[in-house]
Tab-separated table of C-alpha atoms and ligand atoms in Angstrom:
chain	number	residue	atom	x	y	z
A	679	MET	CA	128.435	72.000	127.032
A	680	ALA	CA	129.410	75.470	125.845
A	681	LEU	CA	128.073	76.720	122.547
A	682	ALA	CA	130.726	75.882	119.952
A	683	MET	CA	129.824	78.144	117.052
A	684	PRO	CA	131.414	81.598	116.834
A	685	VAL	CA	129.209	84.580	117.659
A	686	VAL	CA	129.886	87.770	115.699
A	687	TRP	CA	129.169	91.084	117.382
A	688	SER	CA	129.460	94.866	117.071
A	689	ASP	CA	128.921	97.402	119.867
A	690	ARG	CA	127.861	99.890	117.218
A	691	HIS	CA	124.307	98.523	117.210
A	692	ARG	CA	123.728	100.796	120.226
A	693	GLN	CA	124.062	103.895	118.071
A	694	HIS	CA	120.638	103.084	116.605
A	695	ASP	CA	117.849	104.091	118.951
A	696	PRO	CA	114.762	104.447	116.773
A	697	GLY	CA	112.986	106.325	119.556
A	698	GLY	CA	109.663	104.615	118.884
A	699	GLU	CA	107.595	104.195	115.753
A	700	VAL	CA	104.821	106.130	114.083
A	701	TRP	CA	101.814	103.829	113.837
A	702	VAL	CA	98.447	105.071	112.523
A	703	GLY	CA	99.894	108.544	112.809
A	704	ILE	CA	100.786	108.245	116.480
A	705	ARG	CA	104.322	108.020	117.874
A	706	ILE	CA	104.302	104.963	120.118
A	707	PRO	CA	107.140	103.254	121.995
A	708	GLY	CA	108.849	100.798	119.671
A	709	THR	CA	109.979	97.294	120.542
A	710	GLU	CA	113.143	97.207	118.398
A	711	VAL	CA	115.311	98.631	121.193
A	712	PRO	CA	119.083	98.496	121.839
A	713	GLU	CA	118.570	96.308	124.899
A	714	ARG	CA	117.518	93.441	122.604
A	715	ALA	CA	121.017	92.684	121.360
A	716	ASP	CA	122.518	93.108	124.795
A	717	ARG	CA	120.059	90.603	126.265
A	718	ILE	CA	121.002	88.036	123.615
A	719	ARG	CA	124.703	88.691	124.158
A	720	ASP	CA	124.309	88.170	127.911
A	721	ALA	CA	122.555	84.813	127.470
A	722	LEU	CA	125.192	83.567	125.040
A	723	THR	CA	128.043	84.802	127.234
A	724	ALA	CA	126.580	82.850	130.150
A	725	ALA	CA	126.510	79.781	127.887
A	726	GLY	CA	130.247	80.094	127.247
A	727	ALA	CA	130.016	81.321	123.664
A	728	GLN	CA	133.068	82.836	121.967
A	729	PHE	CA	132.558	86.354	120.593
A	730	PHE	CA	134.324	87.835	117.584
A	731	GLY	CA	134.269	91.488	116.607
A	732	ALA	CA	132.817	92.184	113.168
A	733	ALA	CA	135.329	92.979	110.433
A	734	ARG	CA	134.586	96.092	108.408
A	735	GLN	CA	133.306	95.041	104.975
A	736	ARG	CA	133.711	96.927	101.737
A	737	ASP	CA	130.690	98.626	100.199
A	738	ASP	CA	130.347	95.783	97.692
A	739	ALA	CA	128.891	93.712	100.565
A	740	LEU	CA	125.864	96.046	100.595
A	741	LEU	CA	125.782	96.828	96.905
A	742	ALA	CA	125.378	93.110	96.144
A	743	VAL	CA	121.865	93.365	97.586
A	744	HIS	CA	120.903	97.073	97.538
A	745	ASP	CA	120.732	99.826	94.943
A	746	ARG	CA	123.300	102.555	95.422
A	747	ALA	CA	120.478	105.108	95.667
A	748	LEU	CA	119.127	103.457	98.838
A	749	VAL	CA	122.602	103.155	100.357
A	750	ASP	CA	123.392	106.794	99.551
A	751	TYR	CA	120.072	107.924	100.988
A	752	LEU	CA	120.416	105.990	104.248
A	753	SER	CA	123.965	107.235	104.777
A	754	THR	CA	122.878	110.891	104.533
A	755	ALA	CA	119.198	110.871	105.581
A	756	TRP	CA	119.726	112.088	109.140
A	757	ASP	CA	122.113	114.859	108.086
A	758	GLU	CA	119.769	116.178	105.415
A	759	TRP	CA	116.825	116.023	107.832
A	760	GLU	CA	118.785	117.993	110.413
A	761	GLN	CA	120.097	120.512	107.874
A	762	ALA	CA	116.518	121.105	106.726
A	763	GLY	CA	115.714	122.150	110.306
A	764	LEU	CA	113.002	119.544	110.751
A	765	PRO	CA	114.073	118.633	114.328
A	766	THR	CA	113.134	122.172	115.418
A	767	GLU	CA	110.385	123.071	112.926
A	768	PRO	CA	107.992	121.218	113.172
A	769	GLY	CA	109.955	119.444	115.941
A	770	GLN	CA	110.435	115.905	114.615
A	771	ASP	CA	113.598	114.360	116.114
A	772	ARG	CA	113.663	111.376	113.729
A	773	VAL	CA	113.328	111.006	109.959
A	774	VAL	CA	109.635	110.191	109.431
A	775	PRO	CA	108.098	109.981	105.933
A	776	TYR	CA	104.741	111.553	105.180
A	777	VAL	CA	104.095	111.012	101.438
A	778	PHE	CA	104.851	107.974	99.274
A	779	PRO	CA	105.191	107.316	95.486
A	780	HIS	CA	102.047	105.177	95.365
A	781	PRO	CA	101.549	103.319	92.039
A	782	GLY	CA	98.156	105.025	91.860
A	783	LEU	CA	99.875	108.346	91.141
A	784	GLY	CA	99.863	107.111	87.558
A	785	ALA	CA	103.238	108.493	86.441
A	786	PRO	CA	106.800	107.371	87.178
A	787	ALA	CA	107.889	108.835	90.512
A	788	ALA	CA	110.556	111.538	90.347
A	789	MET	CA	113.089	111.947	93.140
A	790	PRO	CA	111.628	114.665	95.354
A	791	ALA	CA	113.717	117.684	96.335
A	792	ALA	CA	112.304	118.142	99.858
A	793	PRO	CA	113.954	116.021	102.586
A	794	SER	CA	110.507	115.419	104.104
A	795	ALA	CA	109.341	113.869	100.813
A	796	ARG	CA	112.594	112.048	100.025
A	797	ALA	CA	112.002	109.913	103.122
A	798	GLY	CA	108.867	108.504	101.509
A	799	TYR	CA	110.699	107.744	98.271
A	800	PHE	CA	112.787	105.140	100.137
A	801	ALA	CA	110.632	104.108	103.125
A	802	TYR	CA	107.492	102.048	102.655
A	803	ASP	CA	106.108	102.571	106.149
A	804	THR	CA	106.081	105.205	108.897
A	805	MET	CA	107.392	102.878	111.600
A	806	THR	CA	111.054	102.679	110.671
A	807	LEU	CA	112.573	105.874	112.006
A	808	ILE	CA	116.059	107.192	111.327
A	809	GLY	CA	118.083	109.002	113.999
A	810	PRO	CA	121.657	110.278	114.277
A	811	GLY	CA	123.311	106.836	114.662
A	812	THR	CA	121.003	104.706	112.530
A	813	TRP	CA	123.316	104.538	109.524
A	814	GLU	CA	126.397	103.549	111.532
A	815	ALA	CA	124.456	100.790	113.292
A	816	ALA	CA	122.796	99.445	110.138
A	817	ARG	CA	126.166	99.433	108.373
A	818	ALA	CA	127.711	97.594	111.333
A	819	ALA	CA	124.939	94.988	111.233
A	820	ILE	CA	125.988	94.207	107.646
A	821	ASP	CA	129.570	93.858	108.893
A	822	VAL	CA	128.374	91.385	111.548
A	823	ALA	CA	126.369	89.245	109.106
A	824	VAL	CA	129.030	89.174	106.393
A	825	THR	CA	131.804	88.442	108.909
A	826	ALA	CA	129.771	85.422	110.047
A	827	ALA	CA	129.522	84.337	106.403
A	828	GLN	CA	133.309	84.728	106.068
A	829	LEU	CA	133.864	82.464	109.077
A	830	VAL	CA	131.733	79.791	107.416
A	831	LEU	CA	133.569	80.235	104.111
A	832	ALA	CA	136.780	79.735	106.090
A	833	GLY	CA	135.528	76.392	107.392
A	834	ALA	CA	133.389	76.969	110.494
A	835	PRO	CA	130.402	74.582	110.254
A	836	ALA	CA	128.145	77.361	111.576
A	837	ALA	CA	128.337	80.956	112.779
A	838	TYR	CA	125.842	83.271	114.455
A	839	ALA	CA	125.501	86.960	113.532
A	840	CYS	CA	124.189	88.762	116.629
A	841	CYS	CA	123.073	91.869	114.778
A	842	ARG	CA	120.569	94.699	115.020
A	843	PRO	CA	118.797	96.551	113.543
A	844	PRO	CA	117.190	93.586	111.780
A	845	GLY	CA	117.153	93.353	107.981
A	846	HIS	CA	114.716	90.939	106.360
A	847	HIS	CA	112.046	93.561	105.531
A	848	ALA	CA	114.530	95.762	103.597
A	849	THR	CA	114.338	95.316	99.805
A	850	ARG	CA	116.863	96.255	97.133
A	851	THR	CA	115.375	99.760	96.889
A	852	ALA	CA	113.317	100.403	100.024
A	853	PHE	CA	113.401	100.117	103.820
A	854	GLY	CA	110.691	99.385	106.377
A	855	GLY	CA	109.537	97.021	109.116
A	856	SER	CA	112.289	98.188	111.505
A	857	CYS	CA	114.864	97.181	108.858
A	858	TYR	CA	117.267	99.386	106.843
A	859	LEU	CA	119.823	97.069	105.208
A	860	ASN	CA	119.197	93.366	104.621
A	861	ASN	CA	121.790	91.532	106.732
A	862	THR	CA	120.465	88.071	105.835
A	863	ALA	CA	120.632	88.811	102.108
A	864	ALA	CA	124.166	90.192	102.417
A	865	ALA	CA	125.302	87.022	104.212
A	866	ALA	CA	123.671	84.861	101.517
A	867	ALA	CA	125.300	86.899	98.739
A	868	ARG	CA	128.699	86.336	100.343
A	869	LEU	CA	128.127	82.545	100.435
A	870	ARG	CA	127.320	82.247	96.730
A	871	SER	CA	130.805	81.043	95.853
A	872	MET	CA	129.884	77.780	97.648
A	873	GLY	CA	127.110	77.055	95.117
A	874	GLU	CA	123.369	77.311	95.522
A	875	VAL	CA	122.355	79.036	98.763
A	876	ALA	CA	119.103	78.423	100.649
A	877	ILE	CA	117.641	81.007	103.002
A	878	ILE	CA	115.134	79.798	105.574
A	879	ASP	CA	113.376	82.628	107.404
A	880	ILE	CA	111.702	81.587	110.663
A	881	ASP	CA	110.950	85.088	111.942
A	882	ALA	CA	107.257	85.466	112.809
A	883	HIS	CA	106.870	87.930	109.919
A	884	HIS	CA	107.317	87.228	106.221
A	885	GLY	CA	110.817	88.115	105.000
A	886	ASN	CA	109.520	90.260	102.176
A	887	GLY	CA	112.785	92.113	101.604
A	888	THR	CA	114.820	88.949	101.231
A	889	GLN	CA	112.189	87.434	98.940
A	890	ALA	CA	112.223	90.547	96.740
A	891	ILE	CA	116.020	90.792	96.559
A	892	PHE	CA	116.397	87.242	95.223
A	893	TYR	CA	113.148	86.990	93.284
A	894	ASP	CA	114.900	86.906	89.884
A	895	ASP	CA	117.940	84.965	91.097
A	896	ALA	CA	118.018	81.236	90.283
A	897	ASP	CA	120.992	80.539	92.595
A	898	VAL	CA	119.371	81.562	95.886
A	899	ARG	CA	116.203	79.857	97.079
A	900	VAL	CA	114.173	81.656	99.727
A	901	GLY	CA	111.679	80.042	102.112
A	902	SER	CA	109.756	81.681	104.935
A	903	VAL	CA	107.337	80.486	107.619
A	904	HIS	CA	105.347	83.283	109.214
A	905	VAL	CA	101.994	84.439	110.485
A	906	ASP	CA	99.529	84.734	107.612
A	907	PRO	CA	99.594	88.294	106.254
A	908	GLY	CA	96.059	87.633	105.048
A	909	ALA	CA	94.970	87.334	108.678
A	910	GLY	CA	95.934	90.965	109.257
A	911	TRP	CA	99.649	90.855	109.982
A	912	PHE	CA	102.704	92.755	108.731
A	913	PRO	CA	103.854	92.937	105.910
A	914	HIS	CA	100.161	92.709	104.892
A	915	PHE	CA	100.646	92.978	101.103
A	916	VAL	CA	103.038	90.063	100.443
A	917	GLY	CA	104.051	86.732	101.951
A	918	PHE	CA	101.378	84.491	100.445
A	919	ALA	CA	101.780	80.864	99.359
A	920	ASN	CA	101.237	81.688	95.678
A	921	GLU	CA	104.493	83.705	95.507
A	922	THR	CA	106.500	80.727	94.224
A	923	ARG	CA	108.760	81.945	91.363
A	924	HIS	CA	108.646	78.471	89.814
A	925	GLY	CA	109.630	76.704	93.023
A	926	ALA	CA	112.607	78.818	94.083
A	927	ASN	CA	110.484	80.778	96.571
A	928	ARG	CA	108.420	79.086	99.258
A	929	ASN	CA	106.052	80.814	101.666
A	930	ILE	CA	104.245	78.962	104.441
A	931	PRO	CA	101.752	81.301	106.117
A	932	LEU	CA	100.342	80.080	109.439
A	933	ALA	CA	97.123	80.983	111.220
A	934	PRO	CA	97.442	83.257	114.276
A	935	GLY	CA	97.764	81.074	117.383
A	936	THR	CA	99.783	78.353	115.650
A	937	GLY	CA	102.254	76.711	118.057
A	938	ASP	CA	105.009	74.108	117.963
A	939	ASP	CA	103.221	71.419	115.934
A	940	GLY	CA	102.237	73.513	112.912
A	941	TRP	CA	105.372	75.659	113.007
A	942	LEU	CA	107.785	72.698	113.191
A	943	LYS	CA	105.922	70.883	110.418
A	944	ALA	CA	106.462	73.961	108.214
A	945	ILE	CA	110.164	74.036	109.120
A	946	GLU	CA	110.471	70.320	108.243
A	947	ASP	CA	108.947	71.112	104.846
A	948	LEU	CA	111.317	74.037	104.284
A	949	ALA	CA	114.311	71.912	105.324
A	950	THR	CA	113.407	69.164	102.851
A	951	TRP	CA	112.931	71.771	100.144
A	952	ALA	CA	116.339	73.379	100.960
A	953	ARG	CA	118.305	70.134	100.790
A	954	PRO	CA	119.790	70.610	97.265
A	955	ALA	CA	121.565	73.803	98.407
A	956	ARG	CA	125.257	73.875	99.326
A	957	ALA	CA	124.950	76.502	102.080
A	958	LEU	CA	122.202	77.706	104.426
A	959	VAL	CA	121.335	81.083	105.898
A	960	VAL	CA	118.768	81.069	108.688
A	961	ALA	CA	116.939	84.348	109.311
A	962	LEU	CA	116.357	83.779	113.015
A	963	GLY	CA	113.480	85.749	114.436
A	964	VAL	CA	112.486	84.619	117.911
A	965	ASP	CA	109.265	86.619	117.739
A	966	ALA	CA	107.231	83.498	116.878
A	967	ALA	CA	107.454	82.604	120.579
A	968	ALA	CA	104.374	82.727	122.770
A	969	GLY	CA	104.434	86.007	124.662
A	970	ASP	CA	106.196	88.046	122.019
A	971	PRO	CA	104.466	91.429	121.704
A	972	GLU	CA	104.741	91.596	117.889
A	973	SER	CA	103.216	88.280	116.839
A	974	PRO	CA	100.329	85.912	117.664
A	975	LEU	CA	102.260	82.673	117.103
A	976	THR	CA	102.756	80.538	120.236
A	977	VAL	CA	105.995	78.619	119.750
A	978	SER	CA	107.738	77.349	122.922
A	979	ALA	CA	111.418	77.396	123.889
A	980	ALA	CA	111.450	73.634	123.222
A	981	GLY	CA	110.028	74.406	119.791
A	982	TYR	CA	112.981	76.691	119.021
A	983	ARG	CA	115.356	73.927	120.158
A	984	ALA	CA	113.585	71.442	117.876
A	985	ALA	CA	113.706	73.900	114.963
A	986	GLY	CA	117.466	74.177	115.416
A	987	ARG	CA	117.789	70.380	115.372
A	988	ILE	CA	115.783	70.100	112.146
A	989	LEU	CA	117.952	72.665	110.364
A	990	GLY	CA	121.204	71.385	111.915
A	991	ARG	CA	120.438	67.928	110.528
A	992	LEU	CA	120.844	69.325	107.017
A	993	ARG	CA	124.579	69.540	107.839
A	994	LEU	CA	125.006	72.455	105.463
A	995	PRO	CA	127.507	75.236	106.161
A	996	THR	CA	125.190	77.548	108.084
A	997	VAL	CA	125.049	81.242	108.932
A	998	VAL	CA	122.379	82.212	111.458
A	999	VAL	CA	121.430	85.903	111.250
A	1000	GLN	CA	119.416	87.585	113.989
A	1001	GLU	CA	116.147	89.166	112.875
A	1002	GLY	CA	113.212	89.964	115.212
A	1003	GLY	CA	112.266	88.965	118.768
A	1004	TYR	CA	110.964	91.540	121.221
A	1005	ASP	CA	110.185	89.869	124.559
A	1006	LEU	CA	113.258	91.114	126.417
A	1007	GLU	CA	112.951	88.553	129.200
A	1008	ALA	CA	112.801	85.650	126.754
A	1009	ILE	CA	114.856	86.412	123.652
A	1010	GLY	CA	118.301	85.481	125.004
A	1011	GLY	CA	117.135	82.045	126.082
A	1012	LEU	CA	115.257	81.471	122.827
A	1013	VAL	CA	118.312	82.249	120.699
A	1014	LEU	CA	120.439	79.954	122.866
A	1015	GLU	CA	117.888	77.135	122.473
A	1016	PHE	CA	117.901	77.497	118.696
A	1017	LEU	CA	121.705	77.627	118.342
A	1018	THR	CA	122.098	74.656	120.695
A	1019	GLY	CA	119.574	72.783	118.571
A	1020	ILE	CA	121.614	73.517	115.436
A	1021	GLU	CA	124.685	71.955	117.059
A	1022	GLU	CA	122.726	68.952	118.337
A	1023	GLY	CA	121.196	68.353	114.912
A	1024	ALA	CA	124.523	68.637	113.111
A	1025	GLY	CA	126.316	66.403	115.621
A	1026	GLY	CA	123.704	63.707	116.251
B	1560	SP5	C1	112.178	92.344	111.983
B	1560	SP5	C2	110.791	92.309	112.470
B	1560	SP5	O1	110.414	91.419	113.221
B	1560	SP5	N1	110.012	93.313	112.115
B	1560	SP5	C3	108.686	93.300	112.553
B	1560	SP5	C4	108.020	94.530	112.142
B	1560	SP5	C5	106.574	94.413	112.434
B	1560	SP5	N2	106.096	95.627	112.880
B	1560	SP5	C6	104.696	95.713	112.683
B	1560	SP5	C7	104.152	96.712	113.585
B	1560	SP5	C8	102.678	96.836	113.381
B	1560	SP5	C9	102.127	97.863	114.307
B	1560	SP5	N3	102.373	97.554	115.674
B	1560	SP5	C10	101.619	98.404	116.521
B	1560	SP5	C11	101.444	97.811	117.856
B	1560	SP5	C12	100.381	98.569	118.587
B	1560	SP5	N4	100.028	97.884	119.794
B	1561	ZN	ZN1	109.459	89.649	112.934
């Protein structure tokens, strides 16, 4: 049977080609590439899914979850980098930060004047590069996620936002982890008129940006299952089980190597915990799959199907927002398994 839920899409994702990432000071090929979204689109097209173009959203869709200073910076970062001549001298063709307002500086950080330093005011890592089309693509990804939320507000039982770049590592004030604007958070903010919203993040990495955005917000509960940052994995500094904010935040870190059994048990726990909510946003990373180059979890395609069934059984109005997943041969099939599972769980 064809996938029933609407799939929201924008071609503008292609304008973002990060051109690699700077890791331990070295520019290496990145895995968050334009082909990712196209691979997912192809798998869903083959499954008979219906695609809808994203509707342009007003700036309030972003400003619900991000400070204006971050939005203003991202929208002009490439232009100011280029105007400063940095692509020719020293020859850096992407915005790459080099110095950061570390708390150890011991005084409140001022906004730096130099474009090279301004990058580090807003970025928290060196891996999340900005090029000429990054802003347009990140802005379009918000349009995709919020359009999916609008479809659910209008009565669709579920909708899938096929967006990139991903978003769950972007906080209210800072970007990183291949993420610029938090698409999942923007979708959740749009659903608030339905009542309490639950976000369940099943990307292999902790959704630190989403957690931070809603940390003081009693109406949005945020749960995440991910590889244990304490075992050496991104985002390293946060994502631990003791970050609970009196029960409205729930982190379930898993040991590297964890497969279907441990991962699905965690998702069952998150689903039970989410039940009082009136709407659900799933941050769908398919990088927990065995074989993904960015994570040591070993979930199977059947595991993604089962995860969809567990969350579909909640029968909450549901927006699924694409996050990570980097094994180009596998990601389309994994997304299809999960979305099919959602429909099976909701229908059965
Ligand atoms: C959205 C999402 O899944 N973001 C994941 C970002 C994790 N990136 C961490 C990269 C850590 C360094 N990788 C270097 C690989 C060298 N083989
Ligand atoms: Zn991830």
